[in-house]
Amino acid sequence: MHWSLIVYCGVITFLTRFTMIFALKKDIFNDRTKKILSYVPAAIFPAIIFPPIFLDNSGYLDLESNPKILAAILAIITGYFSKNIIATIFAGLISYWFLIFFYF
Amino acid sequence: MNTRLKTLSKGIIDVSPLMIPVFPFGIIYGVIGMDLGIGPYMTLALSIIIFGGASQIVLLQLFSGGASSLVILSSVGAVNSRHLLYGAVLSEHLSTLKLTWKIILSYVMVDQAFAVSNTYLKKNFKDKNKHYHLLGAGFTCWTIWQISTILGIVLGSVVPEELGLSFTISLTFLALLINDFRKFKNIIVMLVSGIVATIGYNLIPFKAYIIVSALTALGVATLLTLTELKKR
């Protein structure tokens, strides 16, 4: 990885935080825009979550012998009921380890 | 106690509970950085220069997948677009500050700091030192993030690959969405994003699958918002 790429990513991240604070005197976004922007995590994070779970190392869809799907479902159930971030991560990780050591 | 110091400590105390999930996230990030072979200095440099967990992971994931700089930059930009909202919401509290203050506070305005300081700033509208709360909250996040990154770097050199720690990336982001699991519209947006990314992973050129699926899902979110507002 080249250092310039890291710096550019740093600059972009900084600018998204700085621009509005620098340019605005008060909030200009209407409720509709705010509502749409509130969907940003839901719109982006699954794009990071899904491919490593559903695709194998060569990029093919793997729905049959795939412990990650089952582990992710257990994590979702845990998250739904506990609303606890750490519990969700550990439920997924521990069930994943259990599955790969005993079943797959 | 000096009022500025008091406000600063209030920021530190308010944000502290939110640091509990951040700490393991930082460790996971450090482990993954080492796992992908970018070395300890670059792994830490990302945490200092970018200082944004999601952006750093997206950068690593796309870089290791061989994406071009342009695709990486636009994807990082998309991940960060939520900060525009934070900035706009906080601008009325920070507009009278000097430029140096605005620069420092922007650098530390991460999700957790925004969440607690936004509440505080609204309640203490008239206090002229109220921005010290964001400074305290922000630098607490910063410190925890750097320490956990370093711990992850140390652990990353000893954790065996068989544990499948790359799966923790998916789990961590999944865990960050738990508050969306109960909202039907958010589930639709999440499914659109995930399905487009999975199908597009091989079909969309230049590894642009994150930005394409994010924009598609945001389009769906826009439609859902507009139809909801029309009904009223």
Coordinates of C-alpha atoms in Angstrom, one line a residue:
Chain A
M1 CA 0.0 0.0 0.0
H2 CA 1.3 3.4 -0.9
W3 CA 1.4 6.1 1.8
S4 CA -0.3 8.6 -0.5
L5 CA -3.4 6.4 -0.6
I6 CA -3.6 6.5 3.2
V7 CA -3.2 10.3 3.2
Y8 CA -5.9 10.7 0.5
C9 CA -8.3 8.5 2.5
G10 CA -7.5 10.5 5.6
V11 CA -8.2 13.8 3.8
I12 CA -11.5 12.5 2.4
T13 CA -12.6 11.3 5.9
F14 CA -11.5 14.6 7.4
L15 CA -13.3 16.7 4.8
T16 CA -16.6 14.9 5.3
R17 CA -16.4 15.8 9.0
F18 CA -15.1 19.3 8.5
T19 CA -17.0 20.7 5.5
M20 CA -20.3 21.3 7.2
I21 CA -18.9 22.6 10.4
F22 CA -16.8 25.0 8.4
A23 CA -19.4 26.1 5.9
L24 CA -22.6 26.3 7.8
K25 CA -23.8 28.6 10.6
K26 CA -26.8 26.4 11.2
D27 CA -28.3 23.2 10.1
I28 CA -29.6 23.4 6.6
F29 CA -30.7 19.8 5.9
N30 CA -34.4 19.2 5.9
D31 CA -36.1 16.2 7.6
R32 CA -36.2 14.3 4.4
T33 CA -32.5 14.6 3.7
K34 CA -31.7 13.7 7.3
K35 CA -34.0 10.7 7.1
I36 CA -32.2 9.5 4.0
L37 CA -28.7 10.0 5.4
S38 CA -29.8 8.1 8.5
Y39 CA -29.9 5.0 6.2
V40 CA -26.3 5.3 5.3
P41 CA -25.0 2.6 7.6
A42 CA -27.8 0.2 6.6
A43 CA -27.0 0.9 2.9
I44 CA -23.2 0.5 3.2
F45 CA -22.3 -2.0 5.9
P46 CA -24.2 -5.0 4.3
A47 CA -22.0 -4.5 1.2
I48 CA -19.0 -5.1 3.5
I49 CA -20.7 -7.9 5.5
F50 CA -22.3 -10.1 2.7
P51 CA -19.6 -11.0 0.2
P52 CA -17.1 -12.5 2.7
I53 CA -19.9 -14.6 4.2
F54 CA -21.6 -15.9 1.0
L55 CA -18.7 -16.1 -1.4
D56 CA -15.9 -18.7 -1.1
N57 CA -12.2 -17.9 -1.6
S58 CA -12.5 -18.0 -5.4
G59 CA -15.5 -15.7 -5.4
Y60 CA -18.3 -18.3 -6.0
L61 CA -21.5 -18.4 -4.2
D62 CA -21.3 -21.0 -1.4
L63 CA -24.7 -21.8 0.2
E64 CA -24.3 -25.4 1.1
S65 CA -21.2 -26.2 3.1
N66 CA -20.9 -22.8 4.6
P67 CA -20.5 -22.4 8.4
K68 CA -20.4 -18.6 8.1
I69 CA -24.0 -18.3 7.1
L70 CA -25.2 -20.3 10.1
A71 CA -22.9 -18.4 12.5
A72 CA -24.1 -15.1 11.0
I73 CA -27.8 -16.1 11.6
L74 CA -27.0 -17.0 15.2
A75 CA -25.3 -13.6 15.6
I76 CA -28.3 -11.8 14.1
I77 CA -30.7 -13.6 16.5
T78 CA -28.4 -12.8 19.4
G79 CA -28.3 -9.1 18.3
Y80 CA -32.0 -8.9 17.8
F81 CA -32.8 -10.1 21.4
S82 CA -29.8 -8.8 23.4
K83 CA -29.2 -5.5 21.5
N84 CA -25.6 -6.0 22.7
I85 CA -22.8 -5.4 20.2
I86 CA -20.2 -7.5 22.1
A87 CA -22.6 -10.4 22.6
T88 CA -23.5 -10.4 18.9
I89 CA -19.8 -10.5 17.8
F90 CA -19.0 -13.3 20.3
A91 CA -22.1 -15.4 19.5
G92 CA -21.1 -15.3 15.8
L93 CA -17.5 -16.1 16.5
I94 CA -18.0 -18.8 19.0
S95 CA -20.6 -20.6 17.0
Y96 CA -18.4 -20.3 13.9
W97 CA -15.4 -21.9 15.7
F98 CA -17.7 -24.6 17.1
L99 CA -19.0 -25.3 13.5
I100 CA -15.6 -25.4 11.8
F101 CA -14.1 -27.6 14.5
F102 CA -16.9 -30.1 14.8
Y103 CA -18.9 -30.2 11.6
F104 CA -17.1 -28.8 8.6
Chain B
M1 CA -12.9 23.0 39.2
N2 CA -12.4 25.2 36.2
T3 CA -15.6 25.1 34.0
R4 CA -13.7 24.1 30.8
L5 CA -12.0 21.2 32.6
K6 CA -15.4 20.2 34.1
T7 CA -17.0 20.2 30.6
L8 CA -14.1 18.3 29.2
S9 CA -14.4 15.6 31.9
K10 CA -18.1 15.4 31.4
G11 CA -17.4 14.6 27.7
I12 CA -15.0 11.9 28.8
I13 CA -17.4 10.4 31.2
D14 CA -20.4 10.5 28.9
V15 CA -18.6 8.8 26.0
S16 CA -17.0 6.1 28.2
P17 CA -19.8 3.5 28.1
L18 CA -19.7 3.7 24.3
M19 CA -16.1 2.7 24.3
I20 CA -16.8 -0.9 25.4
P21 CA -17.6 -2.1 21.9
V22 CA -15.0 0.2 20.3
F23 CA -12.2 -1.5 22.1
P24 CA -12.6 -5.0 20.6
F25 CA -13.4 -3.4 17.2
G26 CA -10.0 -1.7 17.4
I27 CA -8.3 -4.9 18.3
I28 CA -10.0 -6.7 15.4
Y29 CA -8.9 -4.0 13.1
G30 CA -5.2 -4.3 14.3
V31 CA -5.3 -8.0 13.9
I32 CA -6.7 -7.8 10.4
G33 CA -4.2 -5.1 9.4
M34 CA -1.4 -7.5 10.4
D35 CA -3.2 -10.4 8.8
L36 CA -3.3 -8.6 5.4
G37 CA 0.4 -8.0 5.7
I38 CA 0.6 -4.2 5.6
G39 CA 2.8 -4.2 8.7
P40 CA 2.6 -2.6 12.1
Y41 CA 3.5 1.0 11.1
M42 CA 0.9 1.3 8.3
T43 CA -1.7 -0.4 10.4
L44 CA -1.2 2.2 13.1
A45 CA -0.8 5.0 10.6
L46 CA -4.3 4.3 9.3
S47 CA -5.7 4.6 12.7
I48 CA -4.0 8.0 13.3
I49 CA -4.4 9.5 9.8
I50 CA -7.9 8.3 8.9
F51 CA -9.3 7.6 12.4
G52 CA -12.5 5.9 11.3
G53 CA -13.0 2.2 11.8
A54 CA -15.4 1.6 8.9
S55 CA -13.2 3.6 6.5
Q56 CA -10.1 1.8 7.6
I57 CA -11.6 -1.7 7.1
V58 CA -13.1 -0.7 3.7
L59 CA -9.6 0.5 2.6
L60 CA -8.0 -2.7 3.8
Q61 CA -10.6 -5.0 2.3
L62 CA -10.6 -3.2 -1.1
F63 CA -6.9 -2.9 -1.2
S64 CA -6.3 -6.6 -0.5
G65 CA -8.9 -7.4 -3.3
G66 CA -6.8 -5.4 -5.7
A67 CA -9.1 -2.4 -6.2
S68 CA -7.8 0.8 -7.8
S69 CA -7.2 4.0 -5.8
L70 CA -10.2 5.8 -7.3
V71 CA -12.6 3.0 -6.3
I72 CA -11.1 2.9 -2.8
L73 CA -11.4 6.7 -2.4
S74 CA -15.0 6.8 -3.6
S75 CA -15.9 3.9 -1.4
V76 CA -14.3 5.5 1.7
G77 CA -16.1 8.7 0.8
A78 CA -19.4 6.9 0.7
V79 CA -18.8 5.3 4.1
N80 CA -18.0 8.7 5.4
S81 CA -21.0 10.5 3.9
R82 CA -22.9 10.2 7.2
H83 CA -20.4 12.7 8.8
L84 CA -21.9 15.4 6.6
L85 CA -25.0 15.0 8.6
Y86 CA -23.2 15.2 11.9
G87 CA -21.3 18.3 10.8
A88 CA -24.5 20.0 9.7
V89 CA -26.3 19.1 13.0
L90 CA -23.4 20.4 15.1
S91 CA -22.6 23.5 13.0
E92 CA -24.9 25.9 14.9
H93 CA -23.1 25.1 18.1
L94 CA -19.6 25.4 16.7
S95 CA -20.0 28.3 14.1
T96 CA -18.5 31.0 16.4
L97 CA -15.3 29.0 17.1
K98 CA -11.9 29.8 15.6
L99 CA -10.8 27.8 12.6
T100 CA -8.2 25.8 14.6
W101 CA -11.0 24.6 16.9
K102 CA -13.1 23.6 14.0
I103 CA -10.2 21.6 12.5
I104 CA -9.4 19.8 15.8
L105 CA -13.1 19.0 16.6
S106 CA -13.7 17.8 13.0
Y107 CA -10.8 15.4 13.3
V108 CA -12.3 13.7 16.4
M109 CA -16.0 13.9 15.4
V110 CA -16.6 10.2 15.2
D111 CA -20.0 8.4 15.7
Q112 CA -19.7 7.9 19.4
A113 CA -18.5 11.4 20.1
F114 CA -21.2 12.9 18.0
A115 CA -23.9 10.9 19.7
V116 CA -23.1 12.1 23.2
S117 CA -21.9 15.6 22.5
N118 CA -24.9 16.4 20.3
T119 CA -27.2 15.7 23.3
Y120 CA -25.0 17.8 25.6
L121 CA -24.6 20.8 23.2
K122 CA -28.4 21.0 22.7
K123 CA -29.0 21.0 26.5
N124 CA -26.3 23.6 27.2
F125 CA -26.9 25.9 24.3
K126 CA -25.8 29.1 26.1
D127 CA -22.6 27.8 27.7
K128 CA -19.7 29.3 25.7
N129 CA -17.3 26.5 26.6
K130 CA -19.7 23.8 25.6
H131 CA -17.4 22.6 22.8
Y132 CA -15.0 21.2 25.4
H133 CA -17.5 18.4 25.8
L134 CA -16.9 17.3 22.2
L135 CA -13.1 17.7 22.7
G136 CA -13.2 15.4 25.7
A137 CA -15.5 12.8 24.1
G138 CA -13.6 12.9 20.8
F139 CA -10.1 12.5 22.3
T140 CA -11.4 9.6 24.5
C141 CA -12.4 7.8 21.4
W142 CA -9.1 8.7 19.8
T143 CA -7.1 7.3 22.7
I144 CA -9.1 4.1 23.0
W145 CA -8.9 3.6 19.2
Q146 CA -5.1 3.9 19.1
I147 CA -4.5 1.7 22.2
S148 CA -6.8 -1.0 20.9
T149 CA -5.1 -0.8 17.4
I150 CA -1.7 -1.3 19.0
L151 CA -3.0 -4.3 21.1
G152 CA -4.5 -5.7 17.8
I153 CA -1.1 -5.3 16.1
V154 CA 0.6 -7.2 18.9
L155 CA -2.0 -9.9 18.9
G156 CA -2.1 -10.1 15.1
S157 CA 1.4 -11.4 15.0
V158 CA 0.5 -14.4 17.3
V159 CA -3.1 -15.2 16.3
P160 CA -3.3 -18.3 14.1
E161 CA -4.9 -17.9 10.7
E162 CA -7.2 -21.0 11.2
L163 CA -9.4 -19.0 13.6
G164 CA -10.9 -17.3 10.6
L165 CA -10.6 -13.8 12.0
S166 CA -11.5 -12.2 8.7
F167 CA -15.1 -13.4 9.5
T168 CA -14.9 -11.0 12.4
I169 CA -15.1 -8.1 10.0
S170 CA -18.5 -9.2 8.9
L171 CA -19.5 -9.9 12.5
T172 CA -18.4 -6.5 13.7
F173 CA -20.3 -4.6 11.0
L174 CA -23.3 -6.8 11.6
A175 CA -23.2 -5.9 15.3
L176 CA -23.1 -2.2 14.5
L177 CA -26.4 -2.6 12.7
I178 CA -28.3 -4.3 15.6
N179 CA -30.5 -1.3 16.1
D180 CA -31.7 -1.6 12.5
F181 CA -32.8 -5.2 12.9
R182 CA -36.2 -4.3 14.2
K183 CA -37.1 -1.7 11.5
F184 CA -38.7 -3.2 8.5
K185 CA -37.5 -0.4 6.0
N186 CA -34.0 -0.7 7.3
I187 CA -34.1 -4.5 6.7
I188 CA -35.1 -3.9 3.1
V189 CA -32.3 -1.4 2.6
M190 CA -29.8 -3.8 4.2
L191 CA -30.9 -6.7 2.0
V192 CA -30.7 -4.6 -1.2
S193 CA -27.2 -3.5 -0.3
G194 CA -26.0 -7.0 0.7
I195 CA -27.5 -8.8 -2.3
V196 CA -26.3 -6.3 -4.9
A197 CA -22.8 -6.5 -3.3
T198 CA -22.8 -10.3 -3.3
I199 CA -24.0 -10.6 -6.9
G200 CA -21.9 -7.6 -8.0
Y201 CA -18.7 -8.8 -6.4
N202 CA -17.6 -10.5 -9.5
L203 CA -19.8 -8.8 -12.1
I204 CA -19.2 -5.1 -11.3
P205 CA -15.8 -4.1 -12.6
F206 CA -12.9 -2.5 -10.7
K207 CA -14.2 -3.9 -7.3
A208 CA -16.7 -1.0 -7.3
Y209 CA -19.3 -3.3 -5.6
I210 CA -19.3 -1.4 -2.4
I211 CA -20.0 2.0 -3.9
V212 CA -22.5 0.6 -6.4
S213 CA -24.5 -1.4 -3.8
A214 CA -24.4 1.6 -1.4
L215 CA -25.8 3.9 -4.0
T216 CA -28.5 1.4 -5.0
A217 CA -29.5 0.9 -1.4
L218 CA -29.5 4.6 -0.8
G219 CA -31.8 5.0 -3.8
V220 CA -34.2 2.5 -2.3
A221 CA -33.9 4.4 1.0
T222 CA -34.8 7.6 -0.8
L223 CA -37.9 5.9 -2.4
L224 CA -39.0 4.5 1.0
T225 CA -38.6 7.9 2.6
L226 CA -40.5 9.7 -0.1
T227 CA -43.4 7.3 -0.1
E228 CA -43.5 7.5 3.7
L229 CA -43.7 11.3 3.6
K230 CA -46.3 11.3 0.9
K231 CA -48.7 9.2 3.0
R232 CA -48.8 11.8 5.7

